[in-house]
mmCIF file with all atom_site columns, C-alpha atoms in Angstrom:
data_model
loop_
_atom_site.group_PDB
_atom_site.id
_atom_site.type_symbol
_atom_site.label_atom_id
_atom_site.label_alt_id
_atom_site.label_comp_id
_atom_site.label_asym_id
_atom_site.label_entity_id
_atom_site.label_seq_id
_atom_site.pdbx_PDB_ins_code
_atom_site.Cartn_x
_atom_site.Cartn_y
_atom_site.Cartn_z
_atom_site.occupancy
_atom_site.B_iso_or_equiv
_atom_site.pdbx_formal_charge
_atom_site.auth_seq_id
_atom_site.auth_comp_id
_atom_site.auth_asym_id
_atom_site.auth_atom_id
_atom_site.pdbx_PDB_model_num
ATOM 1  C CA . CYS A 1 1  ? 1.098   13.824  17.289  1.00 0.00 ? 1  CYS A CA 1
ATOM 2  C CA . GLN A 1 2  ? 2.441   12.655  20.579  1.00 0.00 ? 2  GLN A CA 1
ATOM 3  C CA . LYS A 1 3  ? 6.147   11.701  20.923  1.00 0.00 ? 3  LYS A CA 1
ATOM 4  C CA . GLY A 1 4  ? 6.327   10.539  17.323  1.00 0.00 ? 4  GLY A CA 1
ATOM 5  C CA . VAL A 1 5  ? 3.006   8.810   17.303  1.00 0.00 ? 5  VAL A CA 1
ATOM 6  C CA . PHE A 1 6  ? -0.089  9.742   15.350  1.00 0.00 ? 6  PHE A CA 1
ATOM 7  C CA . VAL A 1 7  ? -3.275  9.414   17.339  1.00 0.00 ? 7  VAL A CA 1
ATOM 8  C CA . LEU A 1 8  ? -6.167  8.804   14.870  1.00 0.00 ? 8  LEU A CA 1
ATOM 9  C CA . GLU A 1 9  ? -9.534  10.448  15.374  1.00 0.00 ? 9  GLU A CA 1
ATOM 10 C CA . ASP A 1 10 ? -12.433 8.176   16.216  1.00 0.00 ? 10 ASP A CA 1
ATOM 11 C CA . LYS A 1 11 ? -14.125 8.633   12.910  1.00 0.00 ? 11 LYS A CA 1
ATOM 12 C CA . GLU A 1 12 ? -10.860 8.220   10.991  1.00 0.00 ? 12 GLU A CA 1
ATOM 13 C CA . GLU A 1 13 ? -10.340 4.638   9.741   1.00 0.00 ? 13 GLU A CA 1
ATOM 14 C CA . ASN A 1 14 ? -7.048  3.198   10.885  1.00 0.00 ? 14 ASN A CA 1
ATOM 15 C CA . LEU A 1 15 ? -4.542  3.212   7.820   1.00 0.00 ? 15 LEU A CA 1
ATOM 16 C CA . ILE A 1 16 ? -3.571  -0.409  8.615   1.00 0.00 ? 16 ILE A CA 1
ATOM 17 C CA . LYS A 1 17 ? -7.153  -1.657  8.582   1.00 0.00 ? 17 LYS A CA 1
ATOM 18 C CA . LYS A 1 18 ? -7.865  0.419   5.481   1.00 0.00 ? 18 LYS A CA 1
ATOM 19 C CA . THR A 1 19 ? -4.826  -0.937  3.572   1.00 0.00 ? 19 THR A CA 1
ATOM 20 C CA . CYS A 1 20 ? -5.603  -4.566  4.479   1.00 0.00 ? 20 CYS A CA 1
ATOM 21 C CA . LYS A 1 21 ? -9.192  -4.136  3.372   1.00 0.00 ? 21 LYS A CA 1
ATOM 22 C CA . LYS A 1 22 ? -8.281  -2.362  0.113   1.00 0.00 ? 22 LYS A CA 1
ATOM 23 C CA . LEU A 1 23 ? -5.643  -5.019  -0.821  1.00 0.00 ? 23 LEU A CA 1
ATOM 24 C CA . GLY A 1 24 ? -7.453  -8.013  0.553   1.00 0.00 ? 24 GLY A CA 1
ATOM 25 C CA . LEU A 1 25 ? -4.631  -8.858  2.937   1.00 0.00 ? 25 LEU A CA 1
ATOM 26 C CA . THR A 1 26 ? -4.449  -10.111 6.493   1.00 0.00 ? 26 THR A CA 1
ATOM 27 C CA . TYR A 1 27 ? -2.348  -8.288  9.130   1.00 0.00 ? 27 TYR A CA 1
ATOM 28 C CA . LYS A 1 28 ? 0.143   -11.116 8.904   1.00 0.00 ? 28 LYS A CA 1
ATOM 29 C CA . GLU A 1 29 ? 0.458   -10.716 5.038   1.00 0.00 ? 29 GLU A CA 1
ATOM 30 C CA . LEU A 1 30 ? 0.734   -6.864  5.257   1.00 0.00 ? 30 LEU A CA 1
ATOM 31 C CA . SER A 1 31 ? 3.347   -7.219  8.070   1.00 0.00 ? 31 SER A CA 1
ATOM 32 C CA . GLN A 1 32 ? 5.453   -9.499  5.882   1.00 0.00 ? 32 GLN A CA 1
ATOM 33 C CA . GLU A 1 33 ? 5.224   -7.061  2.962   1.00 0.00 ? 33 GLU A CA 1
ATOM 34 C CA . LEU A 1 34 ? 6.210   -4.128  5.083   1.00 0.00 ? 34 LEU A CA 1
ATOM 35 C CA . GLY A 1 35 ? 8.863   -5.779  7.186   1.00 0.00 ? 35 GLY A CA 1
ATOM 36 C CA . TYR A 1 36 ? 7.084   -5.297  10.437  1.00 0.00 ? 36 TYR A CA 1
ATOM 37 C CA . THR A 1 37 ? 5.753   -7.849  12.869  1.00 0.00 ? 37 THR A CA 1
ATOM 38 C CA . GLU A 1 38 ? 2.156   -8.869  12.904  1.00 0.00 ? 38 GLU A CA 1
ATOM 39 C CA . SER A 1 39 ? 1.918   -7.972  16.565  1.00 0.00 ? 39 SER A CA 1
ATOM 40 C CA . SER A 1 40 ? 3.166   -4.328  16.001  1.00 0.00 ? 40 SER A CA 1
ATOM 41 C CA . LEU A 1 41 ? 0.457   -3.949  13.241  1.00 0.00 ? 41 LEU A CA 1
ATOM 42 C CA . LYS A 1 42 ? -2.284  -5.340  15.635  1.00 0.00 ? 42 LYS A CA 1
ATOM 43 C CA . LYS A 1 43 ? -1.101  -3.122  18.483  1.00 0.00 ? 43 LYS A CA 1
ATOM 44 C CA . SER A 1 44 ? -1.261  -0.033  16.222  1.00 0.00 ? 44 SER A CA 1
ATOM 45 C CA . VAL A 1 45 ? -4.870  -1.037  15.201  1.00 0.00 ? 45 VAL A CA 1
ATOM 46 C CA . SER A 1 46 ? -6.016  -1.764  18.690  1.00 0.00 ? 46 SER A CA 1
ATOM 47 C CA . THR A 1 47 ? -4.539  1.409   20.158  1.00 0.00 ? 47 THR A CA 1
ATOM 48 C CA . ASN A 1 48 ? -5.523  3.470   17.170  1.00 0.00 ? 48 ASN A CA 1
ATOM 49 C CA . LYS A 1 49 ? -1.956  4.910   17.149  1.00 0.00 ? 49 LYS A CA 1
ATOM 50 C CA . ILE A 1 50 ? 0.471   4.668   14.274  1.00 0.00 ? 50 ILE A CA 1
ATOM 51 C CA . SER A 1 51 ? 4.074   5.785   14.241  1.00 0.00 ? 51 SER A CA 1
ATOM 52 C CA . PRO A 1 52 ? 5.205   8.222   11.625  1.00 0.00 ? 52 PRO A CA 1
ATOM 53 C CA . GLN A 1 53 ? 7.673   5.564   10.288  1.00 0.00 ? 53 GLN A CA 1
ATOM 54 C CA . LEU A 1 54 ? 4.935   2.888   9.894   1.00 0.00 ? 54 LEU A CA 1
ATOM 55 C CA . ASN A 1 55 ? 2.581   5.504   8.320   1.00 0.00 ? 55 ASN A CA 1
ATOM 56 C CA . ARG A 1 56 ? 5.228   6.504   5.835   1.00 0.00 ? 56 ARG A CA 1
ATOM 57 C CA . THR A 1 57 ? 6.117   2.808   5.151   1.00 0.00 ? 57 THR A CA 1
ATOM 58 C CA . ILE A 1 58 ? 2.386   2.106   4.244   1.00 0.00 ? 58 ILE A CA 1
ATOM 59 C CA . GLU A 1 59 ? 2.173   5.201   2.070   1.00 0.00 ? 59 GLU A CA 1
ATOM 60 C CA . LEU A 1 60 ? 5.397   4.217   0.201   1.00 0.00 ? 60 LEU A CA 1
ATOM 61 C CA . TYR A 1 61 ? 4.251   0.650   -0.253  1.00 0.00 ? 61 TYR A CA 1
ATOM 62 C CA . LEU A 1 62 ? 0.861   1.826   -1.688  1.00 0.00 ? 62 LEU A CA 1
ATOM 63 C CA . GLN A 1 63 ? 2.728   4.211   -4.069  1.00 0.00 ? 63 GLN A CA 1
ATOM 64 C CA . ASN A 1 64 ? 5.005   1.341   -5.089  1.00 0.00 ? 64 ASN A CA 1
ATOM 65 C CA . LEU A 1 65 ? 1.993   -0.805  -5.983  1.00 0.00 ? 65 LEU A CA 1
ATOM 66 C CA . GLU A 1 66 ? 0.496   1.958   -7.998  1.00 0.00 ? 66 GLU A CA 1
ATOM 67 C CA . LEU A 1 67 ? 3.779   2.503   -9.842  1.00 0.00 ? 67 LEU A CA 1
ATOM 68 C CA . LYS A 1 68 ? 4.064   -1.205  -10.600 1.00 0.00 ? 68 LYS A CA 1
ATOM 69 C CA . LYS A 1 69 ? 0.552   -1.165  -12.051 1.00 0.00 ? 69 LYS A CA 1
ATOM 70 C CA . GLU A 1 70 ? 1.338   1.754   -14.194 1.00 0.00 ? 70 GLU A CA 1
ATOM 71 C CA . ILE A 1 71 ? 4.502   0.118   -15.421 1.00 0.00 ? 71 ILE A CA 1
ATOM 72 C CA . ASP A 1 72 ? 2.543   -3.028  -16.299 1.00 0.00 ? 72 ASP A CA 1
ATOM 73 C CA . GLU A 1 73 ? -0.078  -0.944  -18.168 1.00 0.00 ? 73 GLU A CA 1
ATOM 74 C CA . THR A 1 74 ? 2.664   0.967   -20.044 1.00 0.00 ? 74 THR A CA 1
ATOM 75 C CA . ASN A 1 75 ? 4.494   -2.262  -21.079 1.00 0.00 ? 75 ASN A CA 1
ATOM 76 C CA . SER A 1 76 ? 1.213   -3.759  -22.252 1.00 0.00 ? 76 SER A CA 1
ATOM 77 C CA . PHE A 1 77 ? 0.422   -0.762  -24.274 1.00 0.00 ? 77 PHE A CA 1
ATOM 78 C CA . ARG A 1 78 ? 3.913   -0.758  -25.724 1.00 0.00 ? 78 ARG A CA 1
ATOM 79 C CA . LYS A 1 79 ? 3.455   -4.337  -26.666 1.00 0.00 ? 79 LYS A CA 1
ATOM 80 C CA . ASN A 1 80 ? 0.206   -3.740  -28.326 1.00 0.00 ? 80 ASN A CA 1
ATOM 81 C CA . LEU A 1 81 ? 1.500   -0.698  -30.134 1.00 0.00 ? 81 LEU A CA 1
ATOM 82 C CA . HIS A 1 82 ? 4.482   -2.747  -31.471 1.00 0.00 ? 82 HIS A CA 1
ATOM 83 C CA . ILE A 1 83 ? 2.073   -5.378  -32.807 1.00 0.00 ? 83 ILE A CA 1
ATOM 84 C CA . PHE A 1 84 ? -0.043  -2.852  -34.343 1.00 0.00 ? 84 PHE A CA 1
ATOM 85 C CA . ILE A 1 85 ? 2.874   -1.086  -36.056 1.00 0.00 ? 85 ILE A CA 1
ATOM 86 C CA . THR A 1 86 ? 4.696   -4.208  -37.243 1.00 0.00 ? 86 THR A CA 1
ATOM 87 C CA . LYS A 1 87 ? 1.655   -6.249  -38.251 1.00 0.00 ? 87 LYS A CA 1
ATOM 88 C CA . GLY A 1 88 ? -0.779  -3.584  -39.080 1.00 0.00 ? 88 GLY A CA 1
ATOM 89 C CA . LEU A 1 89 ? -3.547  -5.447  -37.200 1.00 0.00 ? 89 LEU A CA 1
#
């Protein structure tokens, strides 16, 4: 870590690339989701350096997506349970 910047090892995939690939997003789409500019994401990818703030923002964004998924699954379960209890399937 140099002056607030993480330098990624050569074999370590860039978190931005990895996130875009995982979510099927372009750099532009991810930048809009995170509140960063597309050029700042592209610069981080090309230099293989990412600020701690951007790193944390991506981590929190991914956690948020996972929590939303869990909420949706819980709500679906609750709905099905309610149907089962009230109608006896």
